Coordinates of C-alpha atoms in Angstrom, one line a residue:
M1 CA 0.0 0.0 0.4
S2 CA 1.5 3.5 -0.4
P3 CA 2.2 5.4 2.5
S4 CA -0.6 7.9 1.2
Y5 CA -1.9 10.6 3.9
R6 CA -5.7 10.4 3.8
T7 CA -8.0 12.5 5.4
P8 CA -11.4 11.5 7.2
E9 CA -13.0 12.7 3.9
D10 CA -10.9 10.4 2.3
F11 CA -11.8 7.5 4.7
E12 CA -15.6 8.5 4.2
Q13 CA -15.5 8.8 0.6
L14 CA -14.4 4.2 0.5
Q15 CA -16.9 3.5 2.6
E16 CA -19.3 4.7 0.2
R17 CA -17.7 3.8 -2.6
I18 CA -17.6 0.4 -0.8
R19 CA -21.2 0.3 -0.1
Y20 CA -22.2 1.2 -3.9
L21 CA -19.9 -1.6 -4.7
E22 CA -21.9 -4.1 -2.5
Q23 CA -24.7 -3.1 -4.2
S24 CA -24.0 -3.2 -7.6
L25 CA -22.6 -6.9 -6.6
E26 CA -27.0 -7.8 -5.2
D27 CA -28.1 -6.3 -9.0
N28 CA -25.5 -8.2 -10.5
A29 CA -26.6 -10.7 -8.8
Y30 CA -30.3 -11.0 -9.9
V31 CA -29.9 -9.9 -13.5
M32 CA -27.8 -13.2 -13.8
D33 CA -30.2 -14.9 -12.2
V34 CA -33.5 -13.4 -14.5
L35 CA -31.0 -14.4 -17.5
S36 CA -29.9 -17.7 -17.0
S37 CA -33.8 -19.1 -16.1
T38 CA -34.6 -17.0 -19.8
T39 CA -31.1 -19.3 -20.9
A40 CA -32.2 -22.0 -19.8
I41 CA -35.0 -22.1 -22.8
F42 CA -32.1 -23.1 -25.4
G43 CA -28.7 -23.6 -22.4
D44 CA -28.1 -26.2 -21.0
T45 CA -29.2 -27.7 -17.4
E46 CA -26.0 -26.6 -15.5
G47 CA -25.4 -23.1 -16.4
N48 CA -23.5 -23.1 -19.3
R49 CA -24.7 -20.7 -21.7
C50 CA -22.7 -21.6 -24.4
P51 CA -23.9 -20.2 -28.0
D52 CA -22.1 -23.7 -29.0
V53 CA -25.6 -25.0 -26.9
I54 CA -27.8 -22.4 -27.9
V55 CA -27.3 -23.1 -32.0
R56 CA -27.0 -27.1 -31.4
N57 CA -30.8 -26.9 -28.9
T58 CA -31.5 -25.0 -31.2
L59 CA -30.9 -27.5 -34.9
E60 CA -33.0 -30.2 -32.4
A61 CA -35.2 -28.3 -32.4
V62 CA -36.1 -27.4 -35.7
R63 CA -35.7 -31.4 -37.0
R64 CA -37.8 -32.3 -34.4
L65 CA -40.9 -29.9 -36.4
L66 CA -39.4 -30.6 -40.3
A67 CA -37.5 -33.4 -42.1
L68 CA -34.5 -31.3 -43.1
P69 CA -31.9 -32.8 -45.4
E70 CA -29.4 -29.9 -45.0
S71 CA -29.6 -27.1 -42.4
A72 CA -27.4 -24.7 -40.6
I73 CA -27.0 -21.4 -39.1
Y74 CA -25.3 -18.8 -39.5
L75 CA -24.2 -16.2 -36.7
L76 CA -23.8 -12.1 -37.1
D77 CA -20.1 -11.3 -35.3
G78 CA -18.5 -7.8 -33.7
D79 CA -17.6 -7.2 -37.5
A80 CA -21.5 -7.6 -39.3
S81 CA -20.2 -10.4 -41.3
F82 CA -22.1 -13.4 -41.1
N83 CA -20.5 -16.6 -40.3
L84 CA -20.8 -20.0 -39.9
A85 CA -21.3 -21.9 -36.7
Q86 CA -23.1 -25.5 -37.6
H87 CA -24.1 -27.2 -40.4
D88 CA -25.7 -30.6 -40.4
A89 CA -26.8 -32.5 -43.3
E90 CA -28.3 -36.1 -43.3
D91 CA -25.3 -39.3 -43.3
D92 CA -22.4 -37.1 -42.7
S93 CA -22.7 -36.0 -46.1
P94 CA -21.0 -32.9 -47.3
G95 CA -23.6 -31.4 -48.4
D96 CA -24.1 -28.0 -50.9
L97 CA -26.0 -26.0 -48.4
P98 CA -23.0 -23.2 -47.4
D99 CA -22.3 -23.1 -51.4
R100 CA -26.3 -22.3 -51.7
V101 CA -25.9 -19.9 -49.4
E102 CA -23.1 -18.7 -50.7
Q103 CA -24.8 -17.4 -54.1
L104 CA -27.8 -16.0 -52.6
I105 CA -26.1 -13.6 -50.7
R106 CA -24.0 -12.8 -53.6
Q107 CA -26.8 -12.3 -55.0
G108 CA -28.0 -10.1 -52.8
T109 CA -31.8 -12.1 -51.8
F110 CA -29.7 -13.4 -48.4
S111 CA -29.5 -9.0 -47.5
W112 CA -33.5 -9.4 -48.4
A113 CA -34.5 -12.2 -45.9
L114 CA -32.7 -10.5 -43.2
H115 CA -35.8 -8.1 -43.2
E116 CA -38.3 -11.3 -43.2
N117 CA -39.8 -12.5 -40.3
H118 CA -41.3 -15.5 -41.7
P119 CA -39.5 -18.4 -43.3
V120 CA -38.5 -17.4 -46.9
F121 CA -38.2 -20.5 -49.5
L122 CA -35.5 -19.2 -52.4
P123 CA -34.5 -21.0 -55.7
A124 CA -30.8 -22.2 -55.4
G125 CA -28.8 -24.2 -57.6
E126 CA -29.3 -25.4 -61.1
D127 CA -31.0 -28.6 -60.2
G128 CA -34.2 -26.2 -59.1
G129 CA -33.4 -26.9 -55.7
M130 CA -35.0 -24.9 -52.8
V131 CA -33.5 -23.1 -49.5
L132 CA -35.2 -22.0 -46.4
L133 CA -33.7 -18.9 -44.7
H134 CA -35.3 -17.6 -41.9
V135 CA -33.6 -14.6 -39.8
I136 CA -33.0 -15.4 -36.1
S137 CA -33.5 -11.8 -34.3
T138 CA -35.1 -10.4 -31.1
R139 CA -37.5 -6.9 -31.9
T140 CA -34.1 -5.2 -31.9
R141 CA -30.9 -6.8 -32.8
V142 CA -30.5 -9.5 -35.4
R143 CA -28.4 -13.0 -34.3
G144 CA -28.0 -15.5 -38.0
M145 CA -29.6 -16.7 -40.0
F146 CA -30.9 -19.9 -40.4
A147 CA -30.7 -22.0 -43.4
A148 CA -31.9 -25.3 -44.3
R149 CA -32.2 -27.2 -47.5
P150 CA -36.2 -28.7 -47.0
G151 CA -37.2 -31.9 -48.6
R152 CA -39.7 -31.7 -51.8
D153 CA -42.3 -32.7 -49.6
E154 CA -41.8 -29.1 -47.1
A155 CA -42.4 -26.3 -49.0
P156 CA -44.5 -25.2 -48.7
R157 CA -45.5 -26.8 -45.5
H158 CA -48.5 -26.6 -43.1
E159 CA -48.8 -23.1 -41.6
L160 CA -48.9 -24.0 -38.3
V161 CA -45.7 -25.5 -38.9
M162 CA -44.0 -22.1 -39.9
S163 CA -45.7 -19.9 -38.2
A164 CA -43.8 -22.8 -34.4
L165 CA -40.1 -22.3 -36.4
T166 CA -40.8 -18.4 -36.2
L167 CA -41.3 -19.2 -32.6
V168 CA -38.3 -21.7 -32.3
L169 CA -35.6 -18.9 -33.9
F170 CA -37.2 -16.1 -32.4
N171 CA -36.7 -17.9 -29.1
A172 CA -33.1 -18.7 -30.2
A173 CA -32.5 -15.8 -31.0
Y174 CA -33.0 -14.0 -27.4
A175 CA -30.6 -17.2 -26.1
L176 CA -28.5 -15.8 -28.0
E177 CA -28.6 -12.3 -26.5
S178 CA -29.7 -13.5 -23.4
A179 CA -26.5 -15.5 -23.5
D180 CA -23.7 -12.5 -24.7
L181 CA -25.7 -10.7 -22.2
Y182 CA -25.1 -13.5 -19.7
H183 CA -21.1 -14.1 -20.5
L184 CA -21.2 -9.7 -20.3
M185 CA -22.2 -9.6 -16.6
E186 CA -20.8 -12.5 -15.6
R187 CA -17.2 -10.1 -16.7
R188 CA -18.4 -7.8 -14.9
Q189 CA -19.4 -9.4 -11.7
Q190 CA -16.0 -10.8 -11.8
A191 CA -14.4 -6.9 -11.9
L192 CA -16.9 -6.0 -9.4
Q193 CA -15.7 -8.5 -7.2
R194 CA -11.6 -8.2 -7.7
I195 CA -12.6 -4.3 -7.0
T196 CA -14.6 -4.7 -4.3
E197 CA -11.9 -7.1 -2.7
R198 CA -9.2 -4.8 -3.0
Q199 CA -11.2 -1.6 -1.9
S200 CA -12.3 -3.6 1.4
R201 CA -8.6 -4.1 1.6
E202 CA -7.4 -1.1 1.2
L203 CA -10.3 0.7 3.4
L204 CA -8.7 -3.1 6.9
H205 CA -5.8 -0.9 5.7
H206 CA -6.8 2.6 6.9
M207 CA -9.1 1.5 9.9
S208 CA -5.7 -0.4 10.9
H209 CA -2.9 2.0 10.2
D210 CA -2.0 5.4 10.4
S211 CA -2.6 7.6 7.5
L212 CA 0.5 9.9 8.6
T213 CA 3.2 6.9 8.4
N214 CA 1.3 3.8 7.3
L215 CA 2.8 1.8 10.4
P216 CA 0.3 -0.2 12.6
N217 CA -2.0 1.8 14.0
R218 CA -3.3 1.0 18.1
M219 CA -5.8 -1.0 17.4
L220 CA -3.9 -3.7 14.8
F221 CA -1.1 -2.8 17.8
S222 CA -3.4 -4.3 20.8
D223 CA -4.5 -7.1 18.5
R224 CA -0.9 -8.1 17.6
L225 CA -0.1 -7.9 21.4
A226 CA -2.4 -9.6 22.5
R227 CA -1.8 -13.0 19.8
A228 CA 1.8 -12.2 20.6
M229 CA 0.5 -13.3 25.1
E230 CA -1.3 -15.7 23.6
R231 CA 1.9 -17.3 21.6
H232 CA 4.4 -17.2 24.6
A233 CA 1.8 -17.9 27.5
N234 CA 3.6 -20.9 28.3
G235 CA 6.5 -19.4 29.5
S236 CA 9.2 -20.4 27.7
S237 CA 9.5 -17.2 26.0
H238 CA 8.6 -13.2 26.8
V239 CA 7.6 -10.8 25.0
A240 CA 8.6 -7.1 25.6
L241 CA 6.7 -4.3 24.9
I242 CA 8.7 -1.3 24.6
L243 CA 6.7 2.6 24.4
L244 CA 8.2 5.7 23.6
D245 CA 8.0 9.5 22.4
L246 CA 9.7 12.2 21.1
D247 CA 11.0 14.5 24.4
N248 CA 9.8 17.7 23.7
F249 CA 7.9 17.6 20.4
K250 CA 4.7 19.9 22.3
R251 CA 7.4 22.7 21.9
L252 CA 8.1 21.9 18.0
N253 CA 4.4 21.6 17.5
D254 CA 3.7 25.3 18.9
A255 CA 7.7 27.0 17.3
L256 CA 6.6 25.5 14.1
G257 CA 3.5 24.3 13.2
H258 CA 1.5 21.3 13.4
R259 CA 3.1 21.0 9.1
A260 CA 6.6 20.5 10.5
G261 CA 5.7 18.6 13.8
D262 CA 3.6 15.7 11.4
E263 CA 7.2 16.2 8.9
L264 CA 9.1 15.1 12.1
I265 CA 6.7 12.2 12.6
R266 CA 7.5 10.7 8.9
K267 CA 11.0 11.1 9.5
V268 CA 11.6 9.0 13.0
A269 CA 8.5 6.6 11.5
T270 CA 11.2 6.1 8.7
D271 CA 14.4 5.7 10.4
L272 CA 13.0 3.3 13.7
S273 CA 11.9 1.1 10.4
A274 CA 15.2 1.1 9.1
L275 CA 16.6 0.0 12.3
L276 CA 13.8 -2.7 13.3
E277 CA 13.8 -4.1 9.7
T278 CA 18.0 -4.7 10.0
P279 CA 19.0 -8.3 10.2
R280 CA 19.6 -8.7 14.1
G281 CA 20.9 -11.4 16.0
S282 CA 21.1 -9.7 19.4
T283 CA 17.5 -9.2 20.3
G284 CA 17.2 -12.4 22.0
G285 CA 14.0 -12.9 20.0
Q286 CA 13.5 -15.7 19.0
G287 CA 10.1 -15.9 17.4
A288 CA 8.4 -13.2 15.0
S289 CA 10.6 -9.8 13.6
P290 CA 9.8 -6.7 15.7
T291 CA 6.1 -4.7 14.8
L292 CA 6.4 -1.1 14.8
S293 CA 3.6 1.0 15.2
R294 CA 2.6 4.8 16.2
L295 CA 0.2 4.9 18.7
G296 CA -0.8 8.1 18.6
G297 CA 0.7 12.3 18.7
D298 CA 4.6 11.2 19.2
E299 CA 4.2 7.9 20.7
F300 CA 6.1 4.9 19.5
G301 CA 5.1 1.6 20.2
I302 CA 7.5 -1.3 19.4
L303 CA 6.2 -5.5 19.8
V304 CA 9.1 -8.0 20.6
E305 CA 8.5 -11.7 20.3
G306 CA 10.5 -15.2 22.2
I307 CA 12.8 -12.6 23.9
Q308 CA 15.6 -15.2 26.3
G309 CA 17.0 -12.9 27.5
L310 CA 16.9 -8.8 28.6
E311 CA 20.5 -8.5 27.0
G312 CA 18.9 -7.7 23.8
V313 CA 16.4 -5.7 24.5
V314 CA 18.5 -3.0 26.3
R315 CA 20.6 -3.4 23.6
L316 CA 17.8 -3.0 20.8
V317 CA 16.2 0.3 23.0
T318 CA 19.6 1.5 23.4
E319 CA 19.8 1.8 19.1
I320 CA 16.9 2.9 19.4
V321 CA 17.4 6.1 21.7
R322 CA 20.6 6.6 19.8
T323 CA 18.5 7.0 16.5
T324 CA 16.5 9.0 17.7
A325 CA 18.4 11.9 19.1
V326 CA 20.2 13.2 16.1
E327 CA 20.1 16.7 14.0
R328 CA 17.3 16.4 11.4
T329 CA 16.3 19.1 8.9
V330 CA 12.2 20.2 9.9
A331 CA 10.1 22.9 7.8
D332 CA 13.8 24.0 6.4
H333 CA 15.0 23.9 10.7
P334 CA 17.4 22.4 11.7
V335 CA 16.1 20.4 15.0
L336 CA 17.6 18.0 17.1
T337 CA 15.9 15.1 18.6
S338 CA 16.0 12.7 20.8
C339 CA 13.1 10.3 22.8
S340 CA 11.8 8.6 26.2
A341 CA 11.8 5.0 26.7
G342 CA 9.5 2.8 28.7
I343 CA 9.7 -1.3 28.3
A344 CA 7.6 -4.4 30.1
V345 CA 7.3 -7.9 29.4
F346 CA 5.3 -10.7 29.5
P347 CA 4.6 -12.3 31.8
Y348 CA 6.3 -9.8 34.5
D349 CA 4.6 -6.5 34.5
G350 CA 1.0 -8.0 33.1
D351 CA -1.2 -10.6 31.9
E352 CA -3.3 -8.5 30.4
P353 CA -2.6 -6.3 27.0
D354 CA -3.9 -3.5 29.0
T355 CA -1.9 -4.0 31.4
L356 CA 1.3 -4.3 29.9
L357 CA 0.5 -1.1 27.7
S358 CA 0.0 0.8 30.6
N359 CA 2.7 -0.1 32.4
A360 CA 4.9 0.4 29.6
D361 CA 3.6 3.8 29.5
A362 CA 4.5 4.5 33.5
A363 CA 7.5 3.7 32.9
M364 CA 7.9 6.2 30.2
Y365 CA 7.0 8.6 32.2
D366 CA 9.6 7.4 34.9
A367 CA 12.5 7.9 31.8
K368 CA 11.3 11.3 31.3
E369 CA 11.4 12.1 34.4
R370 CA 14.5 11.3 35.2
G371 CA 16.5 14.1 32.3
R372 CA 14.5 12.0 28.9
N373 CA 16.7 11.1 26.2
G374 CA 17.1 7.8 28.1
F375 CA 14.7 4.9 29.2
R376 CA 12.9 2.3 31.6
F377 CA 12.2 -0.9 32.6
Y378 CA 8.6 -1.0 34.3
T379 CA 8.7 -1.6 38.6
Q380 CA 5.9 -1.9 40.9
D381 CA 7.0 1.5 42.1
L382 CA 5.6 3.3 38.8
N383 CA 2.2 2.7 39.0
S384 CA 1.6 4.9 42.0
R385 CA 3.3 7.6 40.3
T386 CA 1.0 7.4 37.4
F387 CA -1.8 7.7 39.3
R388 CA -0.9 10.5 41.2
H389 CA -0.2 12.2 37.2
F390 CA -4.0 11.0 37.1
R391 CA -5.1 12.5 40.0
L392 CA -2.7 15.9 39.5
E393 CA -4.5 16.1 36.2
T394 CA -7.8 15.6 37.5
D395 CA -7.5 18.5 40.6
L396 CA -5.5 20.9 37.3
G397 CA -8.7 21.7 36.0
G398 CA -10.5 23.1 38.7
A399 CA -6.4 25.1 40.5
I400 CA -7.1 28.5 39.1
E401 CA -11.4 28.4 39.9
D402 CA -10.4 27.2 43.7
D403 CA -8.0 30.0 43.5
Q404 CA -5.2 27.6 44.9
L405 CA -3.0 29.7 42.9
R406 CA 0.0 31.5 44.4
L407 CA 3.1 33.2 42.4
H408 CA 6.4 33.5 45.0
Y409 CA 8.8 36.6 43.8
Q410 CA 12.9 36.5 44.3
P411 CA 13.6 40.0 44.3
K412 CA 16.0 41.3 41.2
I413 CA 19.0 43.0 43.1
E414 CA 20.9 45.6 41.3
L415 CA 25.0 44.8 42.6
A416 CA 26.1 48.2 42.2
T417 CA 23.5 49.6 45.2
G418 CA 22.2 46.0 46.7
R419 CA 18.8 47.1 46.3
V420 CA 15.1 45.4 45.6
V421 CA 14.3 47.1 41.7
G422 CA 12.4 44.2 40.5
A423 CA 11.2 40.7 40.9
E424 CA 10.7 37.4 38.9
A425 CA 7.2 36.1 39.5
L426 CA 7.0 32.7 39.9
I427 CA 4.0 30.2 40.3
R428 CA 3.4 27.9 42.8
W429 CA 0.5 25.8 43.3
D430 CA -1.1 25.0 46.9
H431 CA -2.5 21.4 46.8
P432 CA -5.2 20.4 49.4
R433 CA -3.3 18.0 49.9
L434 CA -0.1 17.5 48.5
G435 CA 0.9 21.1 49.6
M436 CA 3.1 24.1 47.7
L437 CA 3.7 22.3 44.7
P438 CA 6.2 23.9 42.5
P439 CA 6.2 24.6 38.7
G440 CA 8.0 21.6 37.4
Q441 CA 5.8 19.7 39.3
F442 CA 2.3 20.6 37.4
M443 CA 3.6 23.0 34.2
E444 CA 4.2 20.3 32.2
I445 CA 0.7 19.2 32.5
A446 CA -0.4 22.1 32.3
E447 CA 1.1 22.1 28.4
D448 CA -0.4 18.7 27.6
M449 CA -3.9 20.0 28.8
T450 CA -3.8 22.8 27.2
L451 CA -4.0 25.1 30.5
I452 CA -1.2 27.2 29.9
E453 CA -2.4 30.2 28.5
Q454 CA -5.0 30.0 31.4
I455 CA -2.5 29.9 33.5
G456 CA -0.4 32.3 31.8
E457 CA -3.2 35.1 32.2
W458 CA -3.5 34.8 35.1
V459 CA -0.7 34.9 36.6
L460 CA 0.2 38.3 34.3
Q461 CA -3.5 39.5 36.1
Q462 CA -1.9 38.5 39.9
A463 CA 1.2 40.5 39.3
C464 CA -0.9 43.2 38.3
R465 CA -3.2 43.5 41.0
D466 CA 0.3 43.0 43.5
L467 CA 1.6 46.1 41.6
A468 CA -1.4 48.1 42.5
S469 CA -1.1 47.1 45.8
L470 CA 2.1 49.4 46.3
P471 CA 2.1 52.9 47.6
G472 CA 3.7 55.3 45.7
T473 CA 4.1 56.7 41.7
A474 CA 3.2 54.5 38.7
Q475 CA 6.2 55.0 37.4
A476 CA 8.3 54.4 40.7
L477 CA 6.9 50.8 40.8
P478 CA 9.8 47.9 40.5
H479 CA 9.6 45.5 36.7
I480 CA 7.9 42.0 37.3
A481 CA 9.4 39.3 35.6
I482 CA 7.4 36.7 34.1
N483 CA 8.1 33.9 32.3
V484 CA 6.0 33.5 29.3
S485 CA 6.1 29.8 27.2
A486 CA 6.7 28.7 23.4
R487 CA 2.7 27.6 23.6
Q488 CA 1.8 31.6 24.7
L489 CA 4.4 33.0 22.1
R490 CA 2.2 31.6 19.1
Q491 CA -0.6 33.2 19.7
P492 CA -2.1 35.5 17.5
N493 CA -2.8 38.2 19.8
L494 CA -0.5 38.4 23.1
A495 CA 0.3 41.5 22.8
E496 CA -2.9 43.0 22.2
E497 CA -4.2 40.7 25.3
F498 CA -1.4 41.2 27.6
F499 CA -1.8 45.0 26.9
A500 CA -4.7 45.4 28.1
I501 CA -4.3 43.3 31.5
T502 CA -2.3 46.2 32.4
E503 CA -5.0 49.5 31.0
E504 CA -6.8 47.0 33.4
H505 CA -5.0 47.5 36.3
G506 CA -3.5 50.4 35.7
I507 CA -0.3 49.1 35.4
P508 CA 2.7 50.7 33.1
A509 CA 3.1 48.2 30.0
D510 CA 7.5 48.7 30.9
R511 CA 6.7 48.0 34.4
I512 CA 6.0 44.3 32.6
E513 CA 9.3 42.2 31.5
L514 CA 8.0 39.1 29.9
E515 CA 11.0 36.1 29.6
L516 CA 11.7 33.7 27.4
T517 CA 14.3 31.3 27.3
E518 CA 17.1 30.6 25.3
S519 CA 16.5 27.9 24.2
V520 CA 12.4 28.3 22.7
I521 CA 13.1 31.5 20.9
M522 CA 15.8 29.3 18.8
D523 CA 13.5 27.0 18.0
D524 CA 11.7 29.7 16.4
A525 CA 13.6 32.7 15.7
D526 CA 11.6 34.6 13.2
T527 CA 7.8 33.5 15.1
A528 CA 9.6 34.8 18.7
A529 CA 11.1 38.1 16.5
R530 CA 7.9 39.4 15.6
V531 CA 5.6 38.5 18.8
F532 CA 8.5 40.7 19.9
Q533 CA 8.6 43.3 17.7
R534 CA 4.7 43.7 18.6
L535 CA 5.4 43.5 22.9
R536 CA 7.5 46.1 22.4
E537 CA 5.5 48.0 20.7
V538 CA 2.6 47.6 23.5
G539 CA 5.3 49.3 26.0
M540 CA 6.9 45.8 27.3
S541 CA 10.6 45.1 28.3
L542 CA 11.4 41.9 26.8
A543 CA 14.3 39.0 28.4
V544 CA 16.2 36.6 27.2
D545 CA 15.9 33.8 30.2
D546 CA 18.6 31.0 30.7
F547 CA 21.2 33.0 28.4
G548 CA 24.0 30.6 27.1
T549 CA 22.4 27.0 27.4
G550 CA 20.4 27.9 23.4
H551 CA 22.9 28.3 21.2
A552 CA 22.2 31.5 20.1
S553 CA 23.8 33.8 17.4
L554 CA 24.9 36.8 17.7
T555 CA 23.1 37.6 14.4
Q556 CA 19.9 36.4 15.9
L557 CA 20.4 38.5 19.0
K558 CA 20.9 41.5 16.9
Q559 CA 17.3 41.2 15.5
L560 CA 16.1 40.3 18.6
P561 CA 14.3 43.5 20.6
A562 CA 14.9 42.2 23.6
D563 CA 15.8 44.2 26.4
T564 CA 17.6 41.5 29.0
L565 CA 20.3 38.7 28.8
K566 CA 19.9 36.4 31.8
I567 CA 23.2 34.3 32.4
D568 CA 22.2 31.0 33.0
R569 CA 23.1 29.6 36.4
S570 CA 25.1 26.7 35.0
F571 CA 28.1 29.4 34.2
V572 CA 27.7 31.1 37.5
M573 CA 27.4 28.3 39.7
D574 CA 31.4 27.8 39.8
L575 CA 32.6 30.9 38.6
E576 CA 34.7 31.1 41.3
K577 CA 36.4 28.5 40.9
S578 CA 36.0 27.8 36.9
H579 CA 38.3 30.3 34.9
E580 CA 36.9 28.6 31.8
D581 CA 32.9 30.2 33.1
A582 CA 34.3 33.5 34.3
K583 CA 35.3 33.8 30.5
I584 CA 32.2 33.3 29.1
V585 CA 30.6 35.2 32.0
R586 CA 32.6 38.1 31.1
A587 CA 32.4 37.3 27.1
I588 CA 28.4 37.5 27.6
V589 CA 28.5 40.6 29.4
V590 CA 31.1 42.4 26.4
M591 CA 28.2 41.3 24.6
A592 CA 25.6 42.6 25.7
R593 CA 27.3 46.5 26.1
S594 CA 27.6 46.3 22.8
L595 CA 24.1 45.1 21.9
D596 CA 22.9 47.9 24.9
M597 CA 20.7 45.2 26.3
Q598 CA 21.1 44.7 30.4
L599 CA 22.3 41.8 32.3
V600 CA 21.1 39.5 35.4
A601 CA 22.8 37.1 36.3
E602 CA 21.5 34.0 37.9
G603 CA 21.5 31.4 40.3
V604 CA 24.1 33.5 42.9
E605 CA 24.8 32.2 45.8
T606 CA 28.6 33.3 47.4
D607 CA 29.6 37.2 48.0
A608 CA 32.5 35.7 45.6
Q609 CA 30.2 35.4 42.8
I610 CA 28.5 38.5 43.7
H611 CA 31.7 40.8 43.8
L612 CA 33.2 38.8 40.3
L613 CA 30.4 40.0 38.5
R614 CA 30.6 43.4 39.6
E615 CA 34.7 43.7 38.1
F616 CA 33.0 41.9 35.2
G617 CA 30.1 45.3 35.1
C618 CA 27.1 42.8 35.4
D619 CA 24.0 45.5 35.8
Y620 CA 22.0 42.8 38.5
A621 CA 21.6 39.6 40.3
Q622 CA 19.0 37.1 42.1
G623 CA 19.6 33.6 44.0
F624 CA 20.1 33.0 47.1
R625 CA 22.0 34.7 48.2
Y626 CA 20.1 37.3 48.2
S627 CA 16.6 35.7 49.2
R628 CA 14.6 32.5 47.7
P629 CA 10.9 32.6 45.8
V630 CA 8.9 35.0 48.8
P631 CA 5.2 35.6 48.7
F632 CA 4.1 38.8 48.2
D633 CA 3.4 40.3 51.2
E634 CA 7.8 40.2 52.3
L635 CA 8.7 41.2 48.7
R636 CA 6.2 44.6 49.6
E637 CA 8.6 44.6 53.1
M638 CA 11.6 44.7 50.8
I639 CA 10.5 47.5 48.6
V640 CA 8.8 49.8 51.2
N641 CA 12.0 49.4 54.0
D642 CA 14.5 49.1 50.5
V643 CA 16.2 47.2 51.8
R644 CA 20.0 46.8 50.0
M645 CA 21.6 44.1 50.1
L646 CA 25.3 44.2 49.8
P647 CA 28.1 41.7 49.6
E648 CA 30.8 41.4 53.0
P649 CA 34.2 43.5 51.7
E650 CA 36.4 41.4 50.3

């Protein structure tokens, strides 16, 4: 089958086509049944609609009516030529009837007889003999000609006998007509049967295969898994189920669009298929070749039968992870992919297909939580963690309505004075059962549930409410930094909606600084530049977060209308110990200065780091050395009391 992409409309048209063909087959069968009855007048009793049989039966019927020394039947072919179909003569003598008919043809009287619907006696030959001609025709079509040399006592013959001859030949014409039509319908029936069977196979294929990759879909994969478990139920060998999905696939979809996501899925499917089709004796499998399936979205399933030991499975999954973790060009953009895989083994990890799938899924999510780009085998303790994830999904839907979300603020300190000049707003979930949860425990779930836009709006609303509660003029308010996700970046009216929120609360737009991580920006730099430009036009400040981890070039930074670079904490944590980190930070400072951008160092924890950052010319810092993220009331006290946080002298 061709892996061409089919839409749901194509699928419905295919089903309608099959229904039409099935109805045609049924109608065809009714017509053939009627034709069988009609043709049986002169056809054989076994359903053979052969014109030769009809011709023989016709001559036999005529001989019962007339004593004919010699008779023949001519049939009209597709080229409008009369051909001798059968010639009978007494005592098996050669006879001269064909020659006499040829004479009549040359004379034109044969053609004249075709237009007569009754027996015609014509002289033929020099011996004064007669030839009997009678057209074999239906009401609309000439099928042939009956010819005979009647005995001298047969011409003329009783009118009733001639009428019977006409009736016999009339019915012979219809029998021949029915036979031709029967064979035509039979050929049509066979063609319809072939088409119906082919399209039914195609329909079954599309019902059981993924239209994007042409791989088995979840339905077929589950069936094959169940059959494999039945084959290996005696315990002599095992079945390994591997589930994998692509890391950060939603970010790619959000950044480059669904067409790019589909292109990546096809490329990964092609690479995995090639890997699994390669003959390999190291998987430890003695059964069928591994079955690769696309289960939906960016999730794939692999079924390996006849496992004797886990070493081969480990080798296979290691190759799968390595094959997936490569850079591919998607929508003309270089994209670095990786995958996380979970493995469950029958019969140890479940004796039902659904149980095995669920446990492999739990192992896959465990691999994601442990850093992605790897694999995990299922263990029983994962069930409780999977259930916890499910409960969080259920609870998160009502967290906003139930007023369970909170904002904590990590102060941003001016290095030169030690003053609190702003803060980064960090979301928390005050879960009624689990307590205060950091964003790492629920924001990815929010992304999966497409709640990120709603949560992002809530964060901005709350930050504006908090700012509005501070004393002093609006222009004297501190800057509040808010994180923006890749999904929010694709909102068409993000700038207008954010500006409307600041206006609603009377907060100058430049008091809000929006942060995007460097990696998110670089995934779709063109989109980021357009959105940044619209946000800048409404007055908001913009920051590149986690700078140094996303490989942005100087040219790309020049094109971004950003105000601030935030140096990633990985370069700050060993700043006083690592000369390499110090060189990198110094280079970032120089680059930022050349682009007229401010600098914020993240993760500052020691006085030594503060002194070096001041020496390098960094503007601001935040980290545990100054303050952990705190509720707004504590931030308010720092601002109102003009708290100064200076390091100890060197």
